[in-house]
C-alpha cells in the first residue's frame, strides 16, 4: 500500500487525501439521513431562526478563515523570501557566518563584514565556468536607501533590461531600484553608513546622478541604488580597481588585483548547477567561504518547518474549539424549537428522522461556515499579502493550496461527528413537557 | 498534522492489497555504519540518508579530494534501489526543485559536502523498506575508481550526520 501511495504523483496524492477527508462527512451524512426527505423541514428551521443561524455560521467562518489565512500567509512569505535569493546563485565572502552574510548581501541588511582582497577576487573572476563574478560593496546610503557598488553586468543579471533610462557610463552615475523615490537625472550625495548613525556630511562634494531605473525584482534591491563599484571606492578615497595605465575613467571589470581595495562579497553566476557545486567546493577553503543562499534558506525553513506543523495543528484545534462552542450554542438553541421537535415526534415522526433533521441542521451550519471561511480566508490572504508587500520589500503572492483544502476537509470531517451531539441530547427530552411549552 | 491526515486517508483507501516485498539482506545490516572509506587520493566520510518517506532517498556524504587533480563524481551503485544518479537543488519561483546532474567535479585538494538543500546522490525506485538504524552499502563511482561505503539511515527528517564536521 505504501509503495502504491508513493508511486502516485504529489497532485494525485493531494487530491486523494482531499477526497478521503471529504468522504468522512459524506458517509456520516449518508448513513444518518438515508431514506428521509429533510429539505422542507430543514429549510423551515433555517428560515425560522435565520439570524441566529447566521451568527453561528459567521463564528465558524471566522475561525476557519484565520486558520487558512495563517497557513497560506506563512507559505507566501516563505516563497517570497526564497524568490529573492534566486538571482544569487553563489556567494563568496570572507569566512564568517553564512546567515549573516546572506542577510547583508541578498536582503541588504546593514552590518560590518571583512573584505575579500584583490588577488582572491581575481581567482574567483578567472575561475573555470564562472559566467559572472560581481563584487557587492555596501556601507553607504541615501535617505535610508542602501547605495550598493557593483558592475553593470550585475544590474542586467538582477533586473534584465532597465525599466527606463540607461546604465552608468562614469563612476558618478547610478541606477535606481524600482521603488526609489527619485527621478532620472536627479543627483544625490551618499551618506556614510546606513540608518540613524549615517553620516550625511562624510562624502560632501560627491554628486552622483541617477541615469536609469531597474525593473521591479520583488526584493530589497527595489529600494536600493546601484552605483559602479569604482564609485564606492573613490568616494572612500581608495584606489578604484584599475591601474593608472588602464586609465582613470575606466568602469567595470577586469580589475587589477593590485588596485582592488576589497569587497565584502562576490556574487557568482556559474555556467550551470554542476559548475556551481564545483566552485563552492573550490572557494570554501578556509580563506573564503562560499555558499548557496538557497541552501541556507532551506536550512532556515527546515527549522521553521516544525513551527509550521504546530501552526496547522493549532489552527485545527482552534476550529474544533469554535465548533464545540457552536454545538453548545446549538444545544441551547434546540430548546427554542423543542416544541416543534416534540410536535414532530408526537405526530409519529420516527426518532431517527428527528435525529437526522437536527444533525443536518448542525452539519449544514458548520459546513456553510467552513466554506464561507475558505472564501474569507482567501480574501484575507489577498489583503494581507498586499499589505505586507507594501510594507516590506518582498512581493508576497499568497494563494490557497492543498494544505488549506485539507485543513477545511479535516474540519468538516471532525464537525460531522461533533454534530451528533445536539440531536442525541434533544432526543432525551420528554415530549409531553416540551409540548406544554 | 498532515502526516496524520495522510495516514488516516491511506487507511481509508486501504482496499488495495498490500504488496509484500522480498528483503535482500546481502548488503544491509542494522547498527553503526563505518564513517570513512578511502580510495586513491580521496576519502568519503559520513554517508547518510534520512529514513525515506517515498520511493526515493537522497544520500549525503563528505568527499575529500586529496589529490592534485580534479575528482569527477559520476554516481553510485547499490542493491536497495533500482537507480542511482546525481541531483542538485535550485530555487524556482520560491520553491526548491531537484535537478539531475551529469557529474560533479571536486577540485584538487578540496572537499565537497553533499548535504540537504544541495547536491546529493539520488536513489530512485527503492526496493527495500529502509528504517532508522539500517545500514546500506553503496559503491560511489568516480572517474577511474569506485569506493564502497556504508550509508547510515537516520531518523525521518534528519538534517545532518551526527558526526558532521568530525575529522576522522
Coordinates of C-alpha atoms in Angstrom, one line a residue:
Chain A
X1 CA 0.0 0.0 0.0
X2 CA 2.8 2.3 1.0
X3 CA 4.6 1.6 -2.4
X4 CA 1.3 2.2 -4.3
X5 CA 0.8 5.5 -2.5
X6 CA 4.4 6.6 -3.1
X7 CA 4.2 5.8 -6.8
X8 CA 1.4 8.4 -7.2
X9 CA 2.2 12.0 -8.2
X10 CA 2.0 14.7 -5.5
X11 CA -1.1 16.2 -7.0
X12 CA -2.8 12.8 -7.1
X13 CA -1.9 12.2 -3.5
X14 CA -3.2 15.6 -2.5
X15 CA -6.5 15.0 -4.5
X16 CA -7.0 11.5 -3.0
X17 CA -6.3 12.8 0.5
X18 CA -8.9 15.6 0.0
X19 CA -11.4 13.1 -1.4
X20 CA -10.8 10.7 1.6
X21 CA -11.2 13.5 4.1
X22 CA -14.4 14.7 2.4
X23 CA -15.7 11.2 2.2
X24 CA -15.9 11.1 6.1
X25 CA -18.7 13.7 6.5
X26 CA -20.4 12.5 3.3
X27 CA -20.5 8.9 4.6
X28 CA -21.7 10.0 8.0
X29 CA -24.4 12.2 6.4
X30 CA -25.5 9.3 4.1
X31 CA -25.8 6.9 7.0
X32 CA -27.8 9.3 9.1
X33 CA -30.1 10.9 6.5
X34 CA -30.7 7.9 4.3
X35 CA -34.3 7.5 3.3
X36 CA -35.6 10.9 4.6
X37 CA -36.6 13.9 2.6
X38 CA -35.5 16.5 5.1
X39 CA -35.2 19.5 2.8
X40 CA -38.6 21.2 3.6
X41 CA -38.2 20.8 7.4
X42 CA -34.5 21.8 7.3
X43 CA -35.5 24.9 5.2
X44 CA -38.1 25.8 7.8
X45 CA -35.6 25.5 10.7
X46 CA -33.1 27.7 8.8
X47 CA -35.7 30.4 7.9
X48 CA -37.4 30.4 11.4
X49 CA -34.2 31.1 13.2
X50 CA -32.3 32.8 10.3
X51 CA -30.3 35.4 12.2
X52 CA -29.3 33.0 15.0
X53 CA -28.1 30.5 12.4
X54 CA -26.2 33.3 10.6
X55 CA -24.3 34.2 13.7
X56 CA -23.2 30.6 14.2
X57 CA -22.2 30.4 10.5
X58 CA -20.1 33.5 10.9
X59 CA -18.4 32.3 14.0
X60 CA -17.3 29.1 12.3
X61 CA -16.3 31.1 9.1
X62 CA -14.0 33.5 11.0
X63 CA -12.3 30.6 12.8
X64 CA -11.7 28.7 9.6
X65 CA -10.6 31.9 7.8
X66 CA -8.0 32.6 10.5
X67 CA -6.6 29.1 10.3
X68 CA -6.5 29.0 6.5
X69 CA -5.1 32.6 6.3
X70 CA -2.2 31.8 8.7
X71 CA -1.1 28.7 6.7
X72 CA -1.4 30.4 3.3
X73 CA 0.4 33.5 4.5
X74 CA 3.3 31.6 6.0
X75 CA 3.8 29.8 2.7
X76 CA 3.5 33.0 0.7
X77 CA 6.2 34.7 2.9
X78 CA 8.5 31.7 2.7
X79 CA 8.2 31.6 -1.1
X80 CA 8.6 35.4 -1.5
X81 CA 11.9 35.4 0.6
X82 CA 13.2 32.4 -1.4
X83 CA 12.3 34.1 -4.7
X84 CA 14.6 37.0 -3.7
X85 CA 17.6 34.6 -3.5
X86 CA 17.1 33.0 -6.9
X87 CA 19.4 35.6 -8.7
X88 CA 22.1 35.0 -6.1
X89 CA 23.5 31.6 -7.2
X90 CA 26.6 31.5 -5.1
X91 CA 28.0 34.0 -2.6
X92 CA 31.7 34.1 -1.8
X93 CA 32.9 36.1 1.2
X94 CA 35.5 36.2 3.9
X95 CA 35.0 33.4 6.4
X96 CA 32.2 34.1 8.8
X97 CA 28.5 33.4 9.4
X98 CA 26.6 32.4 6.3
X99 CA 23.3 33.6 7.5
X100 CA 24.7 37.0 8.4
X101 CA 26.3 37.4 5.0
X102 CA 23.1 36.2 3.3
X103 CA 21.2 38.9 5.1
X104 CA 23.7 41.5 4.2
X105 CA 24.2 40.6 0.5
X106 CA 20.8 39.3 -0.5
X107 CA 18.5 41.2 1.8
X108 CA 20.7 44.3 2.2
X109 CA 20.6 44.3 6.0
X110 CA 23.3 46.7 7.3
X111 CA 26.3 45.3 9.0
X112 CA 30.1 45.1 9.0
X113 CA 31.9 42.5 7.0
X114 CA 35.6 41.7 6.4
X115 CA 36.8 42.2 2.8
X116 CA 37.9 39.9 0.1
X117 CA 41.2 41.2 -1.4
X118 CA 42.2 41.8 -5.0
X119 CA 44.1 38.5 -5.7
X120 CA 41.2 36.5 -4.2
X121 CA 38.7 38.3 -6.3
X122 CA 40.9 37.8 -9.3
X123 CA 41.0 34.0 -8.7
X124 CA 37.2 34.0 -8.4
X125 CA 36.6 36.0 -11.5
X126 CA 39.0 33.9 -13.6
X127 CA 38.0 30.5 -12.3
X128 CA 36.7 28.0 -14.8
X129 CA 32.9 28.1 -15.6
X130 CA 32.3 31.4 -13.9
X131 CA 29.9 33.4 -16.1
X132 CA 29.6 36.4 -13.8
X133 CA 31.6 37.4 -10.7
X134 CA 30.2 40.7 -9.4
X135 CA 31.7 42.5 -6.3
X136 CA 29.0 43.7 -3.9
X137 CA 30.2 46.7 -1.9
X138 CA 27.8 48.1 0.6
X139 CA 28.0 50.6 3.5
X140 CA 26.7 53.9 2.1
X141 CA 23.1 55.1 1.8
X142 CA 20.9 57.9 0.6
X143 CA 17.7 58.8 2.5
X144 CA 17.7 55.4 4.1
X145 CA 18.2 53.5 0.8
X146 CA 21.4 51.5 0.6
X147 CA 23.9 52.5 -2.0
X148 CA 25.5 49.4 -3.4
X149 CA 28.6 49.2 -5.6
X150 CA 28.7 46.6 -8.3
X151 CA 29.1 46.1 -12.0
X152 CA 26.8 46.9 -14.9
X153 CA 26.7 43.1 -15.7
X154 CA 25.2 42.5 -12.2
X155 CA 22.5 45.1 -12.8
X156 CA 21.5 43.3 -16.0
X157 CA 21.7 39.9 -14.2
X158 CA 19.4 41.2 -11.4
X159 CA 16.8 43.1 -13.3
X160 CA 17.2 42.4 -17.1
X161 CA 16.6 45.4 -19.3
X162 CA 16.2 48.7 -17.4
X163 CA 12.6 50.0 -17.0
X164 CA 13.8 53.4 -18.0
X165 CA 17.0 55.4 -18.7
X166 CA 20.4 53.8 -19.2
X167 CA 23.2 52.1 -17.4
X168 CA 26.0 54.2 -15.9
X169 CA 29.0 55.2 -18.0
X170 CA 31.0 57.0 -15.3
X171 CA 31.6 56.5 -11.6
X172 CA 29.4 59.4 -10.8
X173 CA 26.2 57.8 -12.3
X174 CA 23.8 55.4 -10.7
X175 CA 20.8 53.1 -11.4
X176 CA 17.9 53.3 -9.0
X177 CA 15.8 50.4 -7.8
X178 CA 12.2 50.3 -9.0
X179 CA 10.9 51.8 -5.7
X180 CA 13.4 54.6 -5.2
X181 CA 11.5 57.9 -5.0
X182 CA 13.9 59.8 -7.3
X183 CA 13.7 60.8 -10.9
X184 CA 16.1 60.1 -13.7
X185 CA 18.5 63.0 -13.8
X186 CA 18.3 63.6 -10.1
X187 CA 21.6 63.9 -8.2
X188 CA 22.4 62.9 -4.7
X189 CA 25.3 62.8 -2.2
X190 CA 25.6 59.4 -0.4
X191 CA 25.8 59.3 3.4
X192 CA 28.4 57.2 5.0
X193 CA 26.7 54.3 6.8
X194 CA 23.1 53.2 6.9
X195 CA 20.3 54.2 9.2
X196 CA 20.2 56.6 12.1
X197 CA 24.0 56.6 12.5
X198 CA 24.7 57.5 8.9
X199 CA 27.0 60.5 8.4
X200 CA 25.4 62.8 5.8
X201 CA 28.5 65.0 5.5
X202 CA 31.2 62.4 5.1
X203 CA 31.0 62.4 1.4
X204 CA 30.4 66.1 0.8
X205 CA 31.3 67.2 -2.7
X206 CA 30.4 63.9 -4.2
X207 CA 27.4 64.2 -6.5
X208 CA 26.0 61.1 -8.2
X209 CA 23.3 61.3 -10.9
X210 CA 20.6 58.7 -11.5
X211 CA 20.6 57.7 -15.1
X212 CA 18.4 54.6 -15.1
X213 CA 15.8 52.6 -13.2
X214 CA 15.7 48.8 -12.8
X215 CA 12.6 46.6 -13.4
X216 CA 10.9 45.6 -10.1
X217 CA 12.5 42.5 -8.6
X218 CA 10.3 41.9 -5.6
X219 CA 13.3 42.2 -3.3
X220 CA 15.0 44.7 -1.1
X221 CA 17.0 45.7 -4.2
X222 CA 14.0 47.6 -5.4
X223 CA 14.7 50.1 -2.6
X224 CA 18.5 50.3 -3.3
X225 CA 20.6 52.5 -5.5
X226 CA 23.3 50.8 -7.5
X227 CA 26.5 52.5 -8.5
X228 CA 29.7 51.4 -10.1
X229 CA 31.9 49.7 -7.5
X230 CA 34.6 52.2 -8.5
X231 CA 32.3 54.9 -7.3
X232 CA 32.2 53.4 -3.7
X233 CA 36.0 53.0 -3.7
X234 CA 36.6 56.5 -5.0
X235 CA 34.1 58.1 -2.6
X236 CA 36.0 56.5 0.3
X237 CA 39.4 57.7 -1.0
X238 CA 40.6 54.3 -2.1
X239 CA 42.1 53.0 -5.4
X240 CA 39.4 52.3 -7.9
X241 CA 40.3 48.8 -9.0
X242 CA 42.2 50.0 -12.1
X243 CA 45.9 50.8 -12.6
X244 CA 46.9 54.2 -13.8
X245 CA 47.9 52.5 -17.1
X246 CA 44.3 51.4 -17.6
X247 CA 43.1 55.0 -17.4
X248 CA 41.3 56.9 -14.7
X249 CA 37.9 56.8 -16.3
X250 CA 37.6 53.0 -16.7
X251 CA 34.5 51.5 -15.3
X252 CA 33.8 47.7 -14.8
X253 CA 35.9 44.6 -15.0
X254 CA 38.6 43.4 -15.4
X255 CA 40.0 44.8 -12.2
X256 CA 43.7 45.0 -11.4
X257 CA 44.3 42.9 -8.2
X258 CA 47.0 45.4 -7.1
X259 CA 44.5 48.3 -7.2
X260 CA 41.5 46.4 -5.9
X261 CA 40.6 47.8 -2.4
X262 CA 38.4 44.9 -1.4
X263 CA 34.8 43.9 -1.4
X264 CA 32.6 42.3 1.3
X265 CA 31.2 39.7 -1.0
X266 CA 31.1 38.4 -4.6
X267 CA 28.1 37.2 -6.4
X268 CA 29.0 34.3 -8.7
X269 CA 26.7 33.2 -11.5
X270 CA 28.2 29.9 -12.8
X271 CA 27.7 28.2 -16.1
X272 CA 25.4 25.6 -14.7
X273 CA 24.4 23.9 -11.5
X274 CA 27.2 21.3 -11.5
X275 CA 29.7 24.1 -12.0
X276 CA 28.2 25.9 -9.0
X277 CA 28.8 23.0 -6.7
X278 CA 32.4 22.7 -8.0
X279 CA 33.0 26.4 -7.5
X280 CA 31.5 26.2 -4.0
X281 CA 33.9 23.4 -3.1
X282 CA 36.8 25.4 -4.7
X283 CA 36.3 28.6 -2.7
X284 CA 35.0 27.2 0.6
X285 CA 38.6 26.6 1.5
X286 CA 39.3 28.4 4.8
X287 CA 40.5 31.6 3.2
X288 CA 37.0 32.3 1.8
X289 CA 33.6 30.9 2.4
X290 CA 31.3 30.0 -0.5
X291 CA 27.7 29.1 0.0
X292 CA 24.4 28.9 -1.8
X293 CA 21.8 31.3 -0.4
X294 CA 19.0 28.8 -1.4
X295 CA 20.6 26.1 0.8
X296 CA 20.9 28.5 3.7
X297 CA 17.3 29.5 3.4
X298 CA 16.3 25.8 3.0
X299 CA 18.0 25.1 6.3
X300 CA 16.2 28.0 8.0
X301 CA 12.9 26.8 6.6
X302 CA 13.7 23.4 7.9
X303 CA 14.0 24.8 11.4
X304 CA 10.7 26.7 10.8
X305 CA 9.0 23.5 9.5
X306 CA 8.2 22.3 13.0
X307 CA 6.6 25.7 13.7
X308 CA 4.5 25.4 10.6
X309 CA 3.3 22.0 11.6
X310 CA 2.4 23.3 15.0
X311 CA 0.6 26.3 13.4
X312 CA -1.5 23.8 11.3
X313 CA -2.4 21.8 14.4
X314 CA -3.3 24.9 16.4
X315 CA -5.5 26.1 13.5
X316 CA -7.4 22.8 13.5
X317 CA -7.7 22.8 17.3
X318 CA -9.0 26.4 17.3
X319 CA -11.5 25.5 14.7
X320 CA -12.6 22.4 16.7
X321 CA -13.0 24.6 19.8
X322 CA -15.2 27.0 17.9
X323 CA -17.2 24.1 16.5
X324 CA -17.6 22.8 20.1
X325 CA -18.7 26.3 21.2
X326 CA -21.2 26.4 18.3
X327 CA -22.5 23.0 19.3
X328 CA -23.0 24.2 22.8
X329 CA -24.9 27.2 21.4
X330 CA -27.0 24.9 19.2
X331 CA -27.9 22.7 22.2
X332 CA -29.3 25.8 23.9
X333 CA -30.9 26.8 20.6
X334 CA -32.5 23.4 20.4
X335 CA -34.6 24.4 23.5
X336 CA -36.1 27.2 21.3
X337 CA -37.5 24.8 18.9
X338 CA -38.0 21.9 21.3
X339 CA -41.8 22.3 20.9
X340 CA -41.6 21.9 17.2
X341 CA -39.5 18.7 17.7
X342 CA -41.8 17.4 20.3
X343 CA -44.8 18.0 17.9
X344 CA -43.0 16.1 15.2
X345 CA -42.4 13.2 17.5
X346 CA -46.0 13.3 18.8
X347 CA -47.5 13.0 15.3
X348 CA -45.3 9.9 14.7
X349 CA -42.1 11.1 13.2
X350 CA -39.5 8.3 13.9
X351 CA -36.7 9.2 16.3
X352 CA -34.2 8.5 13.6
X353 CA -35.8 11.1 11.4
X354 CA -35.7 13.7 14.1
X355 CA -32.1 12.8 14.8
X356 CA -31.3 13.2 11.1
X357 CA -33.1 16.6 10.9
X358 CA -31.2 18.0 13.9
X359 CA -27.9 16.5 12.7
X360 CA -28.4 18.0 9.2
X361 CA -29.1 21.4 10.7
X362 CA -25.9 21.4 12.8
X363 CA -23.8 20.0 9.9
X364 CA -25.3 22.5 7.5
X365 CA -24.3 25.4 9.7
X366 CA -20.8 24.0 10.2
X367 CA -20.3 23.2 6.5
X368 CA -21.6 26.6 5.5
X369 CA -19.3 28.3 8.0
X370 CA -16.4 26.2 6.7
X371 CA -17.0 27.1 3.1
X372 CA -17.6 30.8 3.9
X373 CA -14.4 30.6 5.9
X374 CA -12.5 29.4 2.9
X375 CA -13.7 32.4 0.9
X376 CA -13.0 34.8 3.8
X377 CA -9.5 33.2 4.3
X378 CA -8.7 33.6 0.6
X379 CA -9.8 37.3 0.7
X380 CA -7.8 37.9 3.9
X381 CA -4.7 36.3 2.4
X382 CA -5.0 38.6 -0.6
X383 CA -5.4 41.7 1.5
X384 CA -2.6 40.8 4.0
X385 CA -0.3 39.9 1.1
X386 CA -0.9 43.3 -0.5
X387 CA -0.3 45.0 2.9
X388 CA 2.9 43.0 3.5
X389 CA 4.2 43.7 0.0
X390 CA 3.5 47.4 0.6
X391 CA 5.3 47.5 4.0
X392 CA 8.2 45.2 3.2
X393 CA 10.4 44.8 0.1
X394 CA 9.0 41.4 -0.8
X395 CA 6.4 40.6 -3.3
X396 CA 4.1 38.2 -1.5
X397 CA 1.7 36.4 -3.7
X398 CA 0.0 34.1 -1.3
X399 CA -2.7 31.8 -2.7
X400 CA -4.7 28.9 -1.4
X401 CA -3.1 25.5 -1.7
X402 CA -3.8 21.8 -0.9
X403 CA -2.9 22.3 2.7
X404 CA -5.7 24.7 3.2
X405 CA -8.2 22.5 1.4
X406 CA -7.1 19.5 3.5
X407 CA -7.5 21.6 6.7
X408 CA -11.0 22.6 5.7
X409 CA -11.9 19.0 4.8
X410 CA -10.5 17.7 8.1
X411 CA -12.6 20.3 9.9
X412 CA -15.7 19.2 8.1
X413 CA -15.0 15.5 9.0
X414 CA -14.5 16.4 12.6
X415 CA -17.6 18.6 12.6
X416 CA -19.7 15.8 11.2
X417 CA -19.0 13.8 14.4
X418 CA -19.4 16.8 16.7
X419 CA -22.8 17.4 15.1
X420 CA -24.0 14.1 16.5
X421 CA -24.2 15.6 20.0
X422 CA -27.2 18.1 19.7
X423 CA -29.7 15.6 18.3
X424 CA -28.6 12.9 20.7
X425 CA -29.3 15.3 23.6
X426 CA -32.5 16.6 22.0
X427 CA -34.0 13.1 21.8
X428 CA -33.6 12.6 25.5
X429 CA -36.1 15.4 26.2
X430 CA -39.6 14.5 27.4
X431 CA -42.1 15.0 24.6
X432 CA -45.1 15.8 26.9
X433 CA -43.4 18.7 28.8
X434 CA -41.9 20.1 25.6
X435 CA -45.4 20.2 24.1
X436 CA -46.7 22.2 27.0
X437 CA -44.1 25.0 26.5
Chain B
X1 CA -0.6 17.0 11.3
X2 CA -0.6 16.3 7.5
X3 CA 1.2 13.1 8.2
X4 CA -1.6 12.0 10.5
X5 CA -4.2 13.0 7.9
X6 CA -2.2 11.2 5.2
X7 CA -2.1 8.1 7.4
X8 CA -5.8 8.4 8.0
X9 CA -6.6 8.7 4.3
X10 CA -4.3 5.9 3.4
X11 CA -6.2 3.7 5.9
X12 CA -9.5 4.7 4.3
X13 CA -8.2 3.9 0.9
X14 CA -6.7 0.6 2.1
X15 CA -8.9 -1.6 -0.1
X16 CA -5.9 -2.4 -2.2
X17 CA -3.9 -5.4 -1.0
X18 CA -0.6 -4.6 0.5
X19 CA 2.2 -5.9 -1.7
X20 CA 4.9 -7.8 0.2
X21 CA 8.4 -7.4 -0.9
X22 CA 11.4 -9.6 -0.8
X23 CA 14.0 -8.2 1.5
X24 CA 17.6 -8.6 0.5
X25 CA 19.9 -8.6 3.5
X26 CA 23.0 -9.2 1.4
X27 CA 24.3 -5.6 1.7
X28 CA 22.2 -4.5 4.6
X29 CA 22.6 -4.6 8.3
X30 CA 21.4 -2.7 11.4
X31 CA 23.7 -0.8 13.7
X32 CA 26.6 1.5 13.4
X33 CA 27.9 2.4 10.0
X34 CA 31.6 2.8 9.1
X35 CA 32.2 6.5 8.9
X36 CA 35.2 6.6 6.5
X37 CA 36.1 4.9 3.2
X38 CA 39.3 5.7 1.4
X39 CA 40.4 5.4 -2.2
X40 CA 43.3 6.6 -4.3
X41 CA 43.8 10.2 -3.3
X42 CA 40.3 10.6 -1.8
X43 CA 38.2 9.9 1.3
X44 CA 34.5 9.6 1.6
X45 CA 33.1 10.3 5.1
X46 CA 29.8 10.2 7.0
X47 CA 27.5 8.8 4.3
X48 CA 23.9 9.0 5.4
X49 CA 20.3 9.4 4.4
X50 CA 17.1 10.3 6.2
X51 CA 14.6 7.5 6.5
X52 CA 12.8 7.8 3.2
X53 CA 9.1 8.8 3.0
X54 CA 8.6 7.8 -0.6
X55 CA 10.4 5.6 -3.1
X56 CA 13.4 7.9 -3.4
X57 CA 16.2 8.7 -1.0
X58 CA 18.8 11.5 -1.1
X59 CA 22.2 10.2 0.1
X60 CA 24.6 12.7 1.6
X61 CA 28.3 12.5 2.4
X62 CA 31.6 14.4 2.6
X63 CA 34.1 13.8 -0.2
X64 CA 37.7 14.8 0.2
X65 CA 39.9 15.1 -2.9
X66 CA 43.4 14.7 -1.5
X67 CA 45.0 14.6 -5.0
X68 CA 46.3 17.3 -7.2
X69 CA 43.8 16.6 -9.9
X70 CA 40.1 17.3 -10.1
X71 CA 38.0 14.3 -9.0
X72 CA 34.9 13.5 -11.0
X73 CA 31.9 12.0 -9.2
X74 CA 29.7 10.1 -11.6
X75 CA 27.1 8.5 -9.3
X76 CA 26.7 5.3 -7.3
X77 CA 25.5 1.7 -7.4
X78 CA 23.7 -0.3 -4.8
X79 CA 21.2 -3.1 -4.1
X80 CA 18.4 -1.2 -2.4
X81 CA 17.3 0.9 -5.3
X82 CA 16.7 0.4 -9.0
X83 CA 18.6 3.6 -10.0
X84 CA 21.2 6.0 -8.7
X85 CA 22.1 9.4 -10.0
X86 CA 23.3 12.8 -9.0
X87 CA 20.9 15.5 -8.1
X88 CA 21.1 19.2 -7.2
X89 CA 18.6 21.7 -5.8
X90 CA 17.7 25.0 -7.4
X91 CA 15.2 27.7 -6.4
X92 CA 12.4 28.1 -8.9
X93 CA 9.7 30.7 -8.1
X94 CA 10.5 30.4 -4.4
X95 CA 10.4 26.6 -4.3
X96 CA 13.4 24.3 -4.1
X97 CA 13.3 21.9 -7.1
X98 CA 15.6 18.9 -7.7
X99 CA 17.6 18.9 -10.9
X100 CA 19.5 15.9 -12.3
X101 CA 23.3 16.4 -12.7
X102 CA 25.5 14.6 -15.1
X103 CA 28.6 14.7 -12.8
X104 CA 30.1 16.7 -10.0
X105 CA 33.8 17.9 -10.0
X106 CA 35.6 18.1 -6.7
X107 CA 38.5 20.5 -7.3
X108 CA 42.1 19.3 -6.4
X109 CA 42.8 19.4 -2.6
X110 CA 39.3 20.4 -1.8
X111 CA 36.3 18.9 0.0
X112 CA 32.7 18.8 -1.3
X113 CA 29.8 18.3 1.1
X114 CA 26.7 16.6 -0.3
X115 CA 24.2 17.9 2.2
X116 CA 20.4 18.7 2.5
X117 CA 19.4 21.6 0.3
X118 CA 22.3 20.9 -2.0
X119 CA 23.8 18.2 -4.1
X120 CA 23.1 14.5 -3.3
X121 CA 23.3 11.0 -4.7
X122 CA 19.6 10.3 -5.5
X123 CA 18.5 6.7 -5.1
X124 CA 15.3 6.1 -7.1
X125 CA 12.9 3.2 -7.1
X126 CA 13.8 1.9 -3.6
X127 CA 13.4 -1.9 -3.5
X128 CA 13.7 -2.2 0.3
X129 CA 11.8 -0.5 3.2
X130 CA 14.6 1.4 4.9
X131 CA 14.3 2.3 8.5
X132 CA 16.2 4.4 11.0
X133 CA 19.2 2.4 12.2
X134 CA 19.6 0.4 9.0
X135 CA 23.0 0.5 7.2
X136 CA 23.2 0.1 3.5
X137 CA 26.3 -0.4 1.3
X138 CA 26.8 1.6 -1.9
X139 CA 29.6 1.9 -4.4
X140 CA 30.3 5.5 -5.1
X141 CA 31.5 5.8 -8.7
X142 CA 34.3 8.3 -9.5
X143 CA 36.1 8.6 -12.8
X144 CA 38.8 5.9 -12.7
X145 CA 37.8 4.3 -9.4
X146 CA 34.9 3.4 -7.1
X147 CA 34.6 3.3 -3.4
X148 CA 32.4 1.1 -1.2
X149 CA 30.9 2.9 1.8
X150 CA 28.2 2.2 4.3
X151 CA 25.3 4.6 4.4
X152 CA 23.6 5.1 7.7
X153 CA 19.8 5.6 7.7
X154 CA 19.0 8.3 10.2
X155 CA 15.6 9.4 11.5
X156 CA 13.0 10.7 9.2
X157 CA 13.6 14.5 8.5
X158 CA 17.2 14.3 9.7
X159 CA 19.2 17.4 8.6
X160 CA 22.8 16.2 9.2
X161 CA 25.0 13.3 10.2
X162 CA 25.6 13.2 14.0
X163 CA 29.4 13.2 13.3
X164 CA 29.3 16.0 10.7
X165 CA 32.5 18.1 11.0
X166 CA 34.4 15.4 12.8
X167 CA 37.7 14.8 11.1
X168 CA 38.3 11.1 11.3

